[in-house]
């Protein structure tokens, strides 16, 4: 049967056209012959992370999306607002593959012993172009999963687990002793809670809904503050006093939450101040924005003295900064705990073609907590 | 004549009353007997810096100010909006002296040789409570001015000069090679231009008015961008490409300027990019907010990738970080250039009593470029 051959495979492509149109499609591409140090991984599972969606949607207004093509080869077109075109100017008219990470089975390997040793192994890989049936990659980039781990279990080995570990490592490296996390009931947030429990690190969780408070309390979280509650600022300040957290990692980005966190940190710091300081507390308070669940502007009132910072935080530069060996230790911790500490849950599994259905885009495009999708590129094709 | 005695002196006081009222007054206080290592400085000149006005006005709405008392002992009262009371909660019902820096003549000294050696010398001093006729201070804290320097020339030896030098030092310490400055026609901004010309450091000046462009061009500035011009974003981007500036020091704080600077820095960085990077340029772009000329909220759109930071910058922690010896070198550079590189200009000299006149507060309270006041505490009293 042609569809079980590894000679060609489907790959999801995203193109920003210079006319201000986004085009999503499935290309059939030849699977390359692996070089000696490379392997071919049959991708069985790849998550749709928020960090994938920027590249996928290219700033398009997906409420304008229309589908053409066939069921097996759908083509989605959507309008990109003129203001958003500036941010994607660098990718105009390039057909780009998508998908940061995934997991599957090594089905072919180059001649080197390192590559050959991986044949038949279930591995997790990172590096883009994972929304595809096959991915050629260097053998050293494969994280071998513990025996018995399924590709679905191993699909999210990198982005969320390493980001959560990176937050705790950044906290320590910059002299903080506890941390704050927003949108905290997410897959990533739940991992962070488990890591902090294991490592005995204080964590203040911020969520927007009562049911998310319950989710986090259910996995052992001590401090969960609901930003929709009228007592939020007081609750947050008390949690900051209790933990001493002076760094926050914010998935939301837009709106006033980052500023509110700094304001509460300042109030917590001043709780113990001995005398009036005209420039506010001398404790450095930091918020790192690592996501953009709210794409609107960030706004704050600077009611938190002068010792503060807000900045971007990204996994790749963090991993480069700590170096290969330190990063490898983090990866091994993830592999060992992939069905426990670093387990992910998905609300739905979709094929590559189904991932381009408008009704599915409408759901996973919301990036709502508890609505994470897993692409299973072999589904419906064999 | 009693007023020429050093036994007592006037001192300006600022009190935030728990009822939400600011009170400014002149107290007559006994001049302390200097300890062996201390001296008494007769303050002849002290500037009203933006950094003094936070403590002076305590967040009060000065449009509500009323004067009572006598011409020699005026009392100013003004209402503090409830929202502003939270920020000054730590100073309620404390009568606080004001004035960061000043200059004058050492009129008495403690028994130690170091202190005795200063008698009759014109010195510049930093440390608060300078809006006064006399200030007792440690001899080692006195910066002896070059012979022939007047107290008015030496009044602003610390806050602006060390801040300007601190910006260039911070730029170097954090790996940047050129910098951006806002409200750039200020006394501080003019100093920064002279420093950058001396040190051959690239500087992008941002001002809001055509006459300020002329002021800076007149002292040799190469890059001056007028944020009121319709071409501002393009002008700024070109200046950033030309200089390679990736750090900015912003005196304004509120509004959208900090975000616009980061956006232009990102555009400048991408000008030379080889391929599309989904997370924006990897060049770290930084804005330090060191003032609050616009007290409104800070707002930005995060259209500048992930490698960015916005934070507070303050002189005192900077000086603590570099240590006493490095700071002393900066101070000596200031003293040597106090009538040239580090010269300040003032629009008006006022006595302590005149500084509390509502018509004067209305002018210097605006903190407008070219409207800086110098308090001359001996004026009108001898």
XYZ file of C-alpha atoms in Angstrom:
764
model
C 0.000 0.000 0.000
C 1.424 3.336 -1.057
C 0.424 5.099 2.133
C 2.606 2.867 4.299
C 5.725 3.607 2.237
C 8.201 6.034 3.747
C 9.159 7.352 0.303
C 6.849 10.343 0.572
C 4.795 11.915 3.315
C 2.424 14.757 4.033
C 3.740 17.924 5.611
C 1.686 20.876 6.848
C 2.751 24.183 5.282
C 2.041 27.802 6.190
C 2.568 30.595 3.680
C 2.091 34.332 4.093
C 1.349 35.764 0.656
C 2.385 39.282 -0.142
C -1.261 40.189 -0.848
C -1.928 39.750 2.903
C -3.327 36.209 2.702
C -2.368 33.251 4.871
C -2.475 29.867 3.139
C -2.364 26.581 5.055
C -2.037 23.367 3.075
C -0.681 19.808 3.081
C 2.260 19.207 0.769
C 3.369 15.742 -0.315
C 7.130 15.677 -0.017
C 9.810 13.110 -0.698
C 11.388 11.717 2.440
C 15.129 12.373 2.154
C 17.728 9.616 2.265
C 19.279 9.845 5.752
C 22.974 10.809 5.894
C 25.224 8.548 8.014
C 24.469 10.439 11.243
C 20.750 10.919 10.539
C 17.550 8.931 11.051
C 14.005 9.065 9.665
C 11.370 9.326 12.392
C 7.785 8.382 11.611
C 5.941 11.116 13.508
C 3.071 9.564 15.428
C 2.182 12.508 17.671
C 2.918 16.226 17.776
C 1.214 18.770 20.067
C -0.231 22.134 19.007
C 1.478 24.440 21.472
C 0.719 28.157 21.733
C 4.291 28.671 20.528
C 3.419 26.840 17.288
C 0.456 29.019 16.512
C 2.375 32.209 15.746
C 4.153 30.494 12.867
C 1.047 28.526 11.864
C -1.376 31.449 11.622
C 1.072 34.226 10.677
C -0.984 36.909 12.389
C -4.055 36.146 10.222
C -7.564 36.913 11.425
C -8.835 33.325 11.504
C -12.459 34.476 11.694
C -12.023 35.233 7.964
C -10.795 31.693 7.169
C -12.294 29.728 4.264
C -11.525 26.164 3.173
C -11.083 24.856 -0.359
C -9.343 21.791 -1.811
C -10.298 18.220 -0.912
C -10.880 16.420 2.369
C -7.427 14.833 2.111
C -5.775 17.991 0.791
C -7.607 20.948 2.304
C -6.407 24.509 1.694
C -7.235 27.163 4.288
C -7.027 30.841 3.334
C -7.433 33.760 5.763
C -6.846 37.504 5.699
C -3.886 39.030 7.513
C -4.695 42.538 8.810
C -2.318 45.156 7.303
C -0.964 46.030 10.774
C 0.070 42.390 11.303
C 1.852 42.139 7.937
C 4.807 44.192 9.232
C 5.620 41.524 11.831
C 5.659 38.756 9.212
C 7.440 40.701 6.449
C 10.446 38.405 6.792
C 8.489 35.268 5.752
C 6.453 36.556 2.820
C 5.936 33.996 0.007
C 7.935 31.275 1.786
C 6.152 27.935 2.240
C 7.147 27.091 5.826
C 6.781 23.775 7.680
C 5.332 23.972 11.208
C 5.445 22.043 14.498
C 8.142 22.422 17.133
C 8.198 18.949 18.648
C 6.861 15.459 18.339
C 7.477 11.780 18.964
C 7.471 8.618 16.905
C 9.419 5.580 15.842
C 12.741 5.519 13.993
C 11.948 3.686 10.733
C 15.199 4.206 8.829
C 18.737 5.180 9.755
C 22.005 6.293 8.198
C 25.066 4.077 8.187
C 26.669 5.281 11.442
C 26.385 3.016 14.507
C 24.734 5.834 16.502
C 21.997 6.136 13.897
C 21.614 2.380 13.364
C 21.218 1.824 17.120
C 18.004 3.864 17.052
C 16.087 1.743 14.545
C 12.744 0.726 16.033
C 13.141 3.003 19.069
C 10.448 5.417 20.158
C 12.025 8.859 20.345
C 11.042 12.453 21.065
C 12.432 15.171 18.814
C 12.544 18.975 18.679
C 13.373 21.222 15.778
C 10.434 22.299 13.644
C 8.613 20.667 10.700
C 6.973 18.097 13.006
C 3.455 18.473 11.558
C 4.472 15.855 9.026
C 4.452 12.117 8.546
C 8.222 11.787 8.431
C 11.064 13.872 9.748
C 14.753 13.438 8.946
C 16.869 14.463 11.928
C 20.331 13.915 13.425
C 20.529 10.856 15.669
C 22.024 12.905 18.535
C 18.901 15.066 18.563
C 16.704 12.073 19.411
C 15.656 11.657 23.031
C 15.052 7.911 23.505
C 11.928 7.378 25.588
C 11.795 4.788 28.393
C 10.536 1.353 27.211
C 6.758 1.220 27.085
C 6.289 4.938 26.487
C 3.912 5.668 23.625
C 4.566 8.442 21.083
C 1.460 10.248 22.382
C 2.944 10.210 25.873
C 6.285 11.452 24.587
C 5.035 14.061 22.110
C 5.534 17.032 24.476
C 8.991 16.251 25.864
C 10.597 19.581 25.134
C 8.633 22.800 24.900
C 6.574 22.626 28.085
C 8.855 20.457 30.271
C 12.039 22.387 29.435
C 10.224 25.715 29.776
C 8.979 24.728 33.249
C 12.453 23.515 34.267
C 13.948 26.643 32.691
C 11.762 28.877 34.835
C 12.988 27.248 38.032
C 16.604 27.354 36.807
C 16.277 31.045 35.832
C 14.748 31.792 39.226
C 17.769 30.250 40.957
C 20.356 31.784 38.605
C 18.989 35.283 39.220
C 18.903 34.970 42.997
C 15.188 34.521 43.595
C 13.902 31.771 45.892
C 10.289 31.321 44.800
C 8.253 32.166 41.720
C 4.885 33.205 40.334
C 3.196 31.649 37.298
C 0.137 32.808 35.330
C -2.370 30.790 33.294
C -1.182 28.287 35.861
C -3.634 25.423 35.266
C -2.170 24.772 31.803
C -0.246 21.590 31.016
C 2.915 23.605 31.591
C 1.557 25.034 34.843
C 0.718 21.592 36.191
C 4.243 20.383 35.385
C 5.657 23.428 37.143
C 3.636 22.588 40.261
C 4.985 19.031 40.279
C 8.569 20.259 39.766
C 8.233 22.792 42.586
C 6.801 20.149 44.921
C 9.696 17.805 44.069
C 12.304 20.558 44.446
C 10.628 22.248 47.449
C 10.393 25.608 45.680
C 7.640 28.080 46.606
C 5.171 28.708 43.782
C 2.305 31.186 43.503
C -0.220 30.119 40.847
C -2.468 32.698 39.177
C -5.583 31.486 37.331
C -8.800 33.141 36.131
C -11.434 30.527 36.948
C -12.615 28.710 40.052
C -12.377 25.319 38.308
C -8.700 25.971 37.628
C -8.143 26.652 41.324
C -9.626 23.210 41.943
C -7.390 21.543 39.313
C -4.258 22.933 40.933
C -5.345 22.275 44.527
C -6.044 18.725 43.374
C -2.406 18.184 42.409
C -1.089 19.635 45.663
C -0.657 23.370 44.946
C -0.489 25.509 48.111
C -0.916 29.022 46.675
C -3.541 29.536 43.969
C -4.883 33.058 43.386
C -7.930 33.678 41.202
C -7.513 36.962 39.325
C -11.295 37.146 38.847
C -11.871 37.317 42.614
C -12.459 40.757 44.170
C -9.838 39.921 46.801
C -7.200 39.066 44.154
C -4.637 41.770 44.962
C -4.809 40.994 48.695
C -4.674 37.228 48.073
C -1.679 37.657 45.782
C 0.150 39.908 48.238
C -0.362 37.388 51.060
C 0.927 34.540 48.863
C 3.972 36.637 47.937
C 4.675 37.402 51.597
C 4.336 33.688 52.424
C 6.629 32.485 49.624
C 8.968 35.459 49.139
C 8.525 35.151 45.368
C 10.119 38.074 43.479
C 10.085 36.676 39.929
C 7.085 35.802 37.770
C 6.656 33.998 34.460
C 3.672 35.298 32.553
C 2.017 33.420 29.680
C -0.537 36.145 29.035
C 1.520 39.170 28.037
C -1.226 41.669 27.287
C -3.299 43.657 29.743
C -2.497 44.731 33.268
C -1.603 41.478 35.037
C 2.196 41.846 34.781
C 1.970 45.285 36.409
C -0.374 44.001 39.096
C 2.109 41.265 39.970
C 4.909 43.838 40.365
C 2.621 46.049 42.462
C 1.782 43.147 44.778
C 5.479 42.182 44.992
C 6.274 45.757 46.035
C 3.522 45.685 48.667
C 4.899 42.383 49.972
C 8.441 43.796 50.093
C 7.304 46.926 51.938
C 5.444 44.834 54.510
C 8.757 44.288 56.286
C 10.419 47.655 55.486
C 11.842 49.540 58.474
C 11.654 53.099 57.121
C 10.139 55.064 54.228
C 12.122 54.740 51.017
C 11.197 57.385 48.463
C 12.088 55.192 45.514
C 10.292 52.124 46.788
C 11.790 48.886 48.011
C 15.308 47.962 46.930
C 14.230 44.362 46.245
C 14.483 43.609 42.514
C 11.130 42.457 41.180
C 10.993 40.769 37.775
C 8.265 39.597 35.398
C 9.230 37.521 32.367
C 6.645 37.400 29.591
C 7.028 34.070 27.795
C 3.686 33.879 25.999
C 1.034 36.034 24.407
C -2.332 34.508 25.260
C -3.580 38.106 25.334
C -2.213 39.722 22.190
C -3.341 43.192 23.287
C -0.994 45.856 24.647
C 0.762 45.473 27.987
C -0.052 48.298 30.391
C 1.233 49.138 33.871
C 1.306 52.062 36.261
C 4.850 51.864 37.691
C 3.527 51.834 41.250
C 6.312 49.527 42.346
C 9.384 51.651 42.966
C 12.431 51.613 40.708
C 13.838 48.114 41.278
C 11.858 46.202 38.666
C 12.059 44.667 35.247
C 9.722 43.259 32.611
C 11.166 41.321 29.726
C 10.776 38.550 27.221
C 11.778 34.980 28.105
C 12.320 32.284 25.536
C 13.418 28.664 25.859
C 16.054 28.522 23.116
C 18.318 31.343 24.374
C 17.983 29.889 27.888
C 19.194 26.469 26.674
C 22.041 28.125 24.753
C 23.052 30.038 27.862
C 23.245 26.986 30.132
C 25.080 24.903 27.504
C 24.645 21.414 26.051
C 25.546 19.348 29.110
C 23.277 21.206 31.526
C 20.482 21.089 28.938
C 21.029 17.353 28.444
C 20.539 16.788 32.196
C 17.206 18.581 31.976
C 16.192 16.448 28.967
C 17.061 13.249 30.838
C 14.981 14.370 33.826
C 12.069 14.902 31.428
C 12.435 11.473 29.775
C 12.532 9.766 33.178
C 9.360 11.555 34.294
C 7.442 11.728 31.018
C 4.466 9.715 32.321
C 4.456 11.345 35.776
C 5.871 14.840 36.466
C 5.984 15.790 32.806
C 2.796 14.075 31.610
C 0.632 16.103 29.236
C -3.061 15.740 28.560
C -4.904 16.554 25.330
C -8.563 17.228 24.729
C -8.474 15.797 21.199
C -6.346 13.937 18.659
C -6.606 15.093 15.042
C -5.092 14.049 11.728
C -3.091 16.549 9.660
C -6.141 17.137 7.463
C -8.464 17.528 10.435
C -6.082 20.067 11.972
C -7.022 22.315 9.039
C -10.783 22.035 9.596
C -12.232 25.403 10.562
C -14.228 23.956 13.452
C -11.034 22.497 14.954
C -9.021 25.686 14.373
C -11.776 27.590 16.184
C -11.212 25.403 19.262
C -7.436 24.985 19.476
C -6.875 28.546 18.203
C -8.402 29.809 21.472
C -5.414 28.365 23.351
C -7.727 27.815 26.290
C -6.625 25.845 29.319
C -7.821 22.231 28.969
C -8.294 22.450 25.175
C -4.936 21.290 23.891
C -4.767 19.281 20.660
C -2.449 16.503 19.575
C -1.791 15.984 15.874
C -1.440 12.299 14.934
C -0.038 12.462 11.392
C -0.487 8.746 10.655
C -4.196 8.829 11.567
C -6.700 8.211 8.758
C -3.974 7.518 6.250
C -3.192 3.853 6.697
C 23.067 90.055 63.104
C 21.155 86.935 64.098
C 20.656 85.784 60.515
C 24.393 85.459 59.877
C 24.851 83.170 62.893
C 25.231 79.484 62.102
C 23.449 78.519 65.344
C 20.120 77.992 63.617
C 18.933 77.819 60.034
C 15.856 77.364 57.930
C 15.076 73.950 56.502
C 12.315 73.106 54.019
C 9.993 70.354 55.250
C 7.426 68.151 53.502
C 4.769 66.288 55.477
C 2.053 63.927 54.230
C -0.784 64.070 56.762
C -2.931 61.031 57.280
C -5.997 63.067 56.258
C -4.573 63.166 52.718
C -3.022 66.644 52.940
C 0.504 67.649 51.917
C 2.089 70.390 54.025
C 5.218 72.265 52.943
C 6.848 74.629 55.412
C 10.106 76.156 56.583
C 11.322 74.942 59.987
C 13.944 76.774 62.031
C 16.335 74.152 63.304
C 19.419 74.216 65.473
C 22.611 73.527 63.571
C 24.244 70.501 65.225
C 27.750 70.592 66.699
C 29.919 68.718 64.162
C 31.501 65.470 65.366
C 35.262 65.099 64.805
C 34.819 63.727 61.256
C 31.994 66.108 60.281
C 31.708 69.606 58.862
C 28.947 72.237 58.634
C 28.319 73.396 55.066
C 26.534 76.704 54.477
C 24.317 75.734 51.533
C 24.475 78.488 48.915
C 22.839 76.647 46.027
C 20.716 73.518 45.555
C 18.871 72.513 42.362
C 15.258 71.382 42.116
C 15.658 68.130 40.196
C 12.732 66.015 38.979
C 13.998 63.405 41.441
C 13.428 65.871 44.320
C 9.839 66.546 43.407
C 8.444 63.135 44.307
C 9.520 63.602 47.914
C 8.646 67.321 47.890
C 5.079 67.011 46.618
C 4.212 63.540 47.963
C 1.829 62.791 45.099
C -0.341 65.853 45.933
C -2.456 67.543 43.268
C -0.667 70.918 43.316
C -3.535 72.592 41.455
C -5.313 72.432 44.837
C -2.460 74.178 46.681
C -3.163 77.117 49.034
C -0.671 79.275 50.956
C -0.951 80.514 54.546
C 1.637 81.685 57.093
C 3.916 84.680 56.537
C 6.162 85.759 53.659
C 9.206 84.514 55.612
C 7.446 81.397 56.903
C 4.925 80.342 54.276
C 2.897 77.147 54.679
C 1.611 75.385 51.538
C -1.211 72.851 51.803
C -2.498 70.668 48.970
C -4.775 67.660 48.591
C -3.353 64.194 47.897
C -5.731 62.077 45.783
C -6.771 58.885 47.640
C -5.153 56.715 44.934
C -1.809 58.431 45.539
C -1.943 57.958 49.325
C -1.072 54.257 49.014
C 2.309 55.076 47.491
C 3.184 57.457 50.361
C 1.759 55.347 53.200
C 5.281 54.802 54.543
C 5.876 58.523 55.211
C 2.571 59.568 56.790
C 2.910 62.217 59.529
C 6.705 62.407 59.235
C 8.150 65.895 58.690
C 10.785 65.144 56.050
C 13.629 67.379 54.829
C 14.081 67.612 51.030
C 16.829 68.287 48.482
C 19.237 65.674 47.167
C 22.296 67.784 46.447
C 23.818 71.211 46.802
C 26.983 73.230 47.171
C 28.332 75.802 49.579
C 31.179 76.740 51.857
C 32.423 74.806 54.875
C 31.899 77.207 57.786
C 32.686 74.940 60.743
C 34.470 71.620 61.177
C 34.986 68.851 63.706
C 38.349 68.278 65.375
C 39.788 65.750 62.910
C 42.442 66.961 60.463
C 40.329 65.790 57.488
C 37.436 67.954 58.634
C 39.604 70.939 59.628
C 41.283 70.923 56.208
C 37.948 71.756 54.578
C 37.255 75.019 56.416
C 36.588 77.792 53.895
C 36.492 75.362 50.965
C 33.651 75.377 48.433
C 32.264 71.850 48.295
C 29.496 69.909 46.605
C 27.489 67.439 48.688
C 24.866 64.739 48.182
C 22.618 63.107 50.735
C 19.256 64.791 51.245
C 18.115 67.750 53.413
C 19.876 70.241 51.139
C 16.943 72.683 50.927
C 18.321 74.267 54.091
C 20.711 76.965 55.177
C 23.132 74.590 56.877
C 23.895 70.927 56.471
C 26.049 68.824 58.817
C 27.811 66.103 56.824
C 30.841 63.795 56.988
C 34.005 65.392 55.608
C 34.636 62.413 53.295
C 31.294 63.061 51.595
C 32.428 66.530 50.472
C 33.586 66.894 46.876
C 36.016 69.835 46.889
C 35.402 72.007 43.831
C 38.257 73.416 41.726
C 39.432 76.880 42.866
C 37.225 79.644 41.491
C 34.121 77.463 41.160
C 31.036 79.134 42.622
C 28.452 77.190 44.668
C 25.886 77.871 41.904
C 28.233 76.243 39.388
C 28.791 73.271 41.699
C 25.222 72.760 42.922
C 24.439 69.929 40.490
C 27.589 67.824 40.799
C 25.929 64.507 41.511
C 22.429 63.668 40.360
C 22.633 64.657 36.695
C 26.378 64.190 36.045
C 26.594 60.794 37.763
C 23.347 59.667 36.130
C 24.702 60.601 32.685
C 28.015 58.866 33.404
C 26.096 55.928 34.880
C 24.129 55.497 31.662
C 27.288 55.220 29.593
C 28.857 52.856 32.158
C 25.721 50.679 32.228
C 25.665 50.616 28.428
C 29.248 49.305 28.407
C 28.746 46.859 31.298
C 25.771 45.242 29.563
C 27.488 44.840 26.213
C 25.849 47.630 24.229
C 27.934 50.034 22.127
C 25.644 53.038 21.714
C 22.587 54.413 23.498
C 19.300 56.270 23.168
C 18.135 59.070 25.480
C 14.708 60.717 25.772
C 13.779 64.244 26.923
C 17.267 64.701 25.560
C 17.547 68.499 25.601
C 17.476 68.559 29.413
C 20.494 69.601 31.475
C 21.224 65.891 31.884
C 20.736 65.263 28.172
C 23.165 68.000 27.221
C 25.759 66.549 29.605
C 25.217 63.129 28.066
C 25.875 64.559 24.597
C 29.143 66.111 25.767
C 30.211 62.864 27.466
C 29.422 60.817 24.361
C 31.352 63.255 22.154
C 34.347 63.036 24.524
C 34.144 59.238 24.751
C 33.212 58.684 21.074
C 30.019 56.811 21.977
C 27.047 56.823 19.591
C 23.984 58.607 20.988
C 20.447 58.908 19.629
C 18.607 61.880 21.153
C 14.801 61.923 21.277
C 13.044 65.261 21.884
C 9.499 66.543 21.342
C 10.071 70.048 20.000
C 11.900 71.587 17.049
C 13.667 74.102 19.321
C 15.132 71.222 21.302
C 16.494 69.699 18.113
C 18.256 73.023 17.556
C 19.657 73.109 21.115
C 21.223 69.672 20.694
C 22.494 70.252 17.152
C 24.071 73.435 18.542
C 26.206 71.444 20.984
C 27.310 68.950 18.346
C 24.695 66.168 18.503
C 24.603 63.998 15.362
C 21.335 62.093 15.845
C 18.306 64.035 17.110
C 14.828 62.595 16.459
C 11.701 64.668 17.062
C 8.916 62.417 18.340
C 6.342 64.991 17.183
C 7.413 64.613 13.554
C 5.316 62.327 11.300
C 8.543 60.637 10.175
C 9.609 59.875 13.757
C 9.593 56.052 13.598
C 11.565 56.060 10.327
C 13.983 58.721 11.608
C 14.534 56.742 14.803
C 15.067 53.463 12.957
C 17.651 55.092 10.668
C 19.491 56.569 13.660
C 19.474 53.157 15.363
C 20.855 51.490 12.250
C 23.563 54.173 12.034
C 24.614 53.921 15.692
C 23.753 50.302 16.563
C 22.165 51.501 19.807
C 20.330 48.687 21.631
C 19.820 50.311 25.046
C 17.749 53.392 25.894
C 17.396 55.533 29.008
C 13.939 57.035 29.256
C 13.084 59.999 31.479
C 9.418 59.996 30.537
C 8.147 56.616 31.751
C 4.479 56.909 30.848
C 2.878 56.511 27.436
C 4.052 54.570 24.414
C 7.544 55.922 23.781
C 9.452 53.079 25.498
C 7.601 50.536 23.336
C 8.179 52.579 20.192
C 11.913 52.625 20.912
C 11.956 48.817 21.253
C 9.919 48.477 18.051
C 12.379 50.685 16.153
C 15.335 48.760 17.634
C 13.769 45.522 16.390
C 13.251 47.014 12.917
C 16.890 48.146 12.908
C 18.066 44.670 14.004
C 15.982 42.940 11.330
C 17.369 45.239 8.636
C 20.444 43.000 8.511
C 18.758 39.646 9.305
C 19.528 36.801 6.869
C 16.386 34.695 7.368
C 12.969 34.876 9.007
C 13.049 34.299 12.743
C 9.635 33.555 14.181
C 10.484 34.981 17.589
C 12.066 38.155 16.241
C 15.678 39.175 16.343
C 17.970 37.573 18.914
C 19.543 40.950 19.728
C 18.688 41.967 23.291
C 16.927 45.323 23.316
C 16.632 47.204 26.614
C 14.862 50.338 27.831
C 15.634 51.661 31.306
C 13.042 54.024 32.747
C 14.842 56.411 35.108
C 12.255 59.183 35.396
C 8.546 59.802 35.336
C 7.945 63.045 33.464
C 4.732 61.379 32.256
C 3.141 59.855 35.341
C 0.527 58.011 33.289
C 0.628 54.276 32.552
C 3.308 52.734 30.350
C 1.849 50.893 27.367
C 3.447 48.805 24.632
C 2.449 46.290 21.990
C 5.293 43.722 22.204
C 5.976 44.020 18.460
C 9.674 43.514 19.038
C 10.272 39.798 19.389
C 11.201 38.111 22.660
C 14.701 39.484 23.349
C 13.757 42.653 25.201
C 13.553 44.191 28.627
C 12.056 47.269 30.262
C 13.080 48.132 33.791
C 13.735 50.796 36.370
C 17.166 52.426 36.614
C 18.300 54.383 39.618
C 21.592 56.095 40.411
C 22.140 54.857 43.973
C 22.062 51.092 43.272
C 24.298 51.724 40.255
C 26.882 53.484 42.443
C 26.646 50.708 45.043
C 27.192 48.102 42.351
C 30.345 49.695 40.928
C 31.806 50.340 44.383
C 33.356 53.349 46.123
C 36.574 53.608 44.132
C 34.938 53.453 40.711
C 32.305 55.942 41.892
C 35.016 58.246 43.221
C 36.645 58.311 39.784
C 33.342 59.408 38.272
C 32.989 62.142 40.926
C 36.489 63.435 40.178
C 35.688 63.566 36.467
C 32.621 65.640 37.331
C 34.534 68.068 39.564
C 37.181 68.582 36.861
C 34.499 69.337 34.248
C 31.916 71.143 36.363
C 32.083 74.388 34.335
C 32.353 72.627 30.960
C 31.067 69.088 30.294
C 28.966 69.005 33.435
C 27.790 72.635 33.515
C 24.121 73.142 34.401
C 21.908 76.092 33.555
C 18.957 77.373 35.545
C 16.073 79.550 34.472
C 15.682 81.137 37.924
C 17.212 81.393 41.399
C 14.769 81.417 44.316
C 15.043 81.676 48.086
C 13.645 78.920 50.303
C 10.532 81.033 50.938
C 10.107 81.851 47.244
C 10.369 78.135 46.378
C 7.051 77.761 48.245
C 5.254 80.479 46.246
C 2.458 78.968 44.187
C 3.473 80.836 41.031
C 6.965 79.358 41.268
C 5.703 75.841 42.041
C 3.495 76.112 38.949
C 6.598 76.698 36.830
C 9.206 74.311 38.256
C 6.540 71.669 38.975
C 6.091 71.258 35.212
C 9.644 69.847 35.002
C 9.851 71.311 31.527
C 13.110 71.370 29.607
C 14.766 74.790 30.085
C 12.791 75.634 33.241
C 15.060 74.353 35.972
C 15.228 76.216 39.290
C 18.096 76.731 41.711
C 17.337 77.297 45.385
C 19.720 79.789 47.011
C 18.996 79.325 50.714
C 21.007 82.349 51.862
C 19.157 84.731 49.515
C 16.939 87.395 51.122
C 18.034 86.447 54.602
C 21.249 88.335 55.094
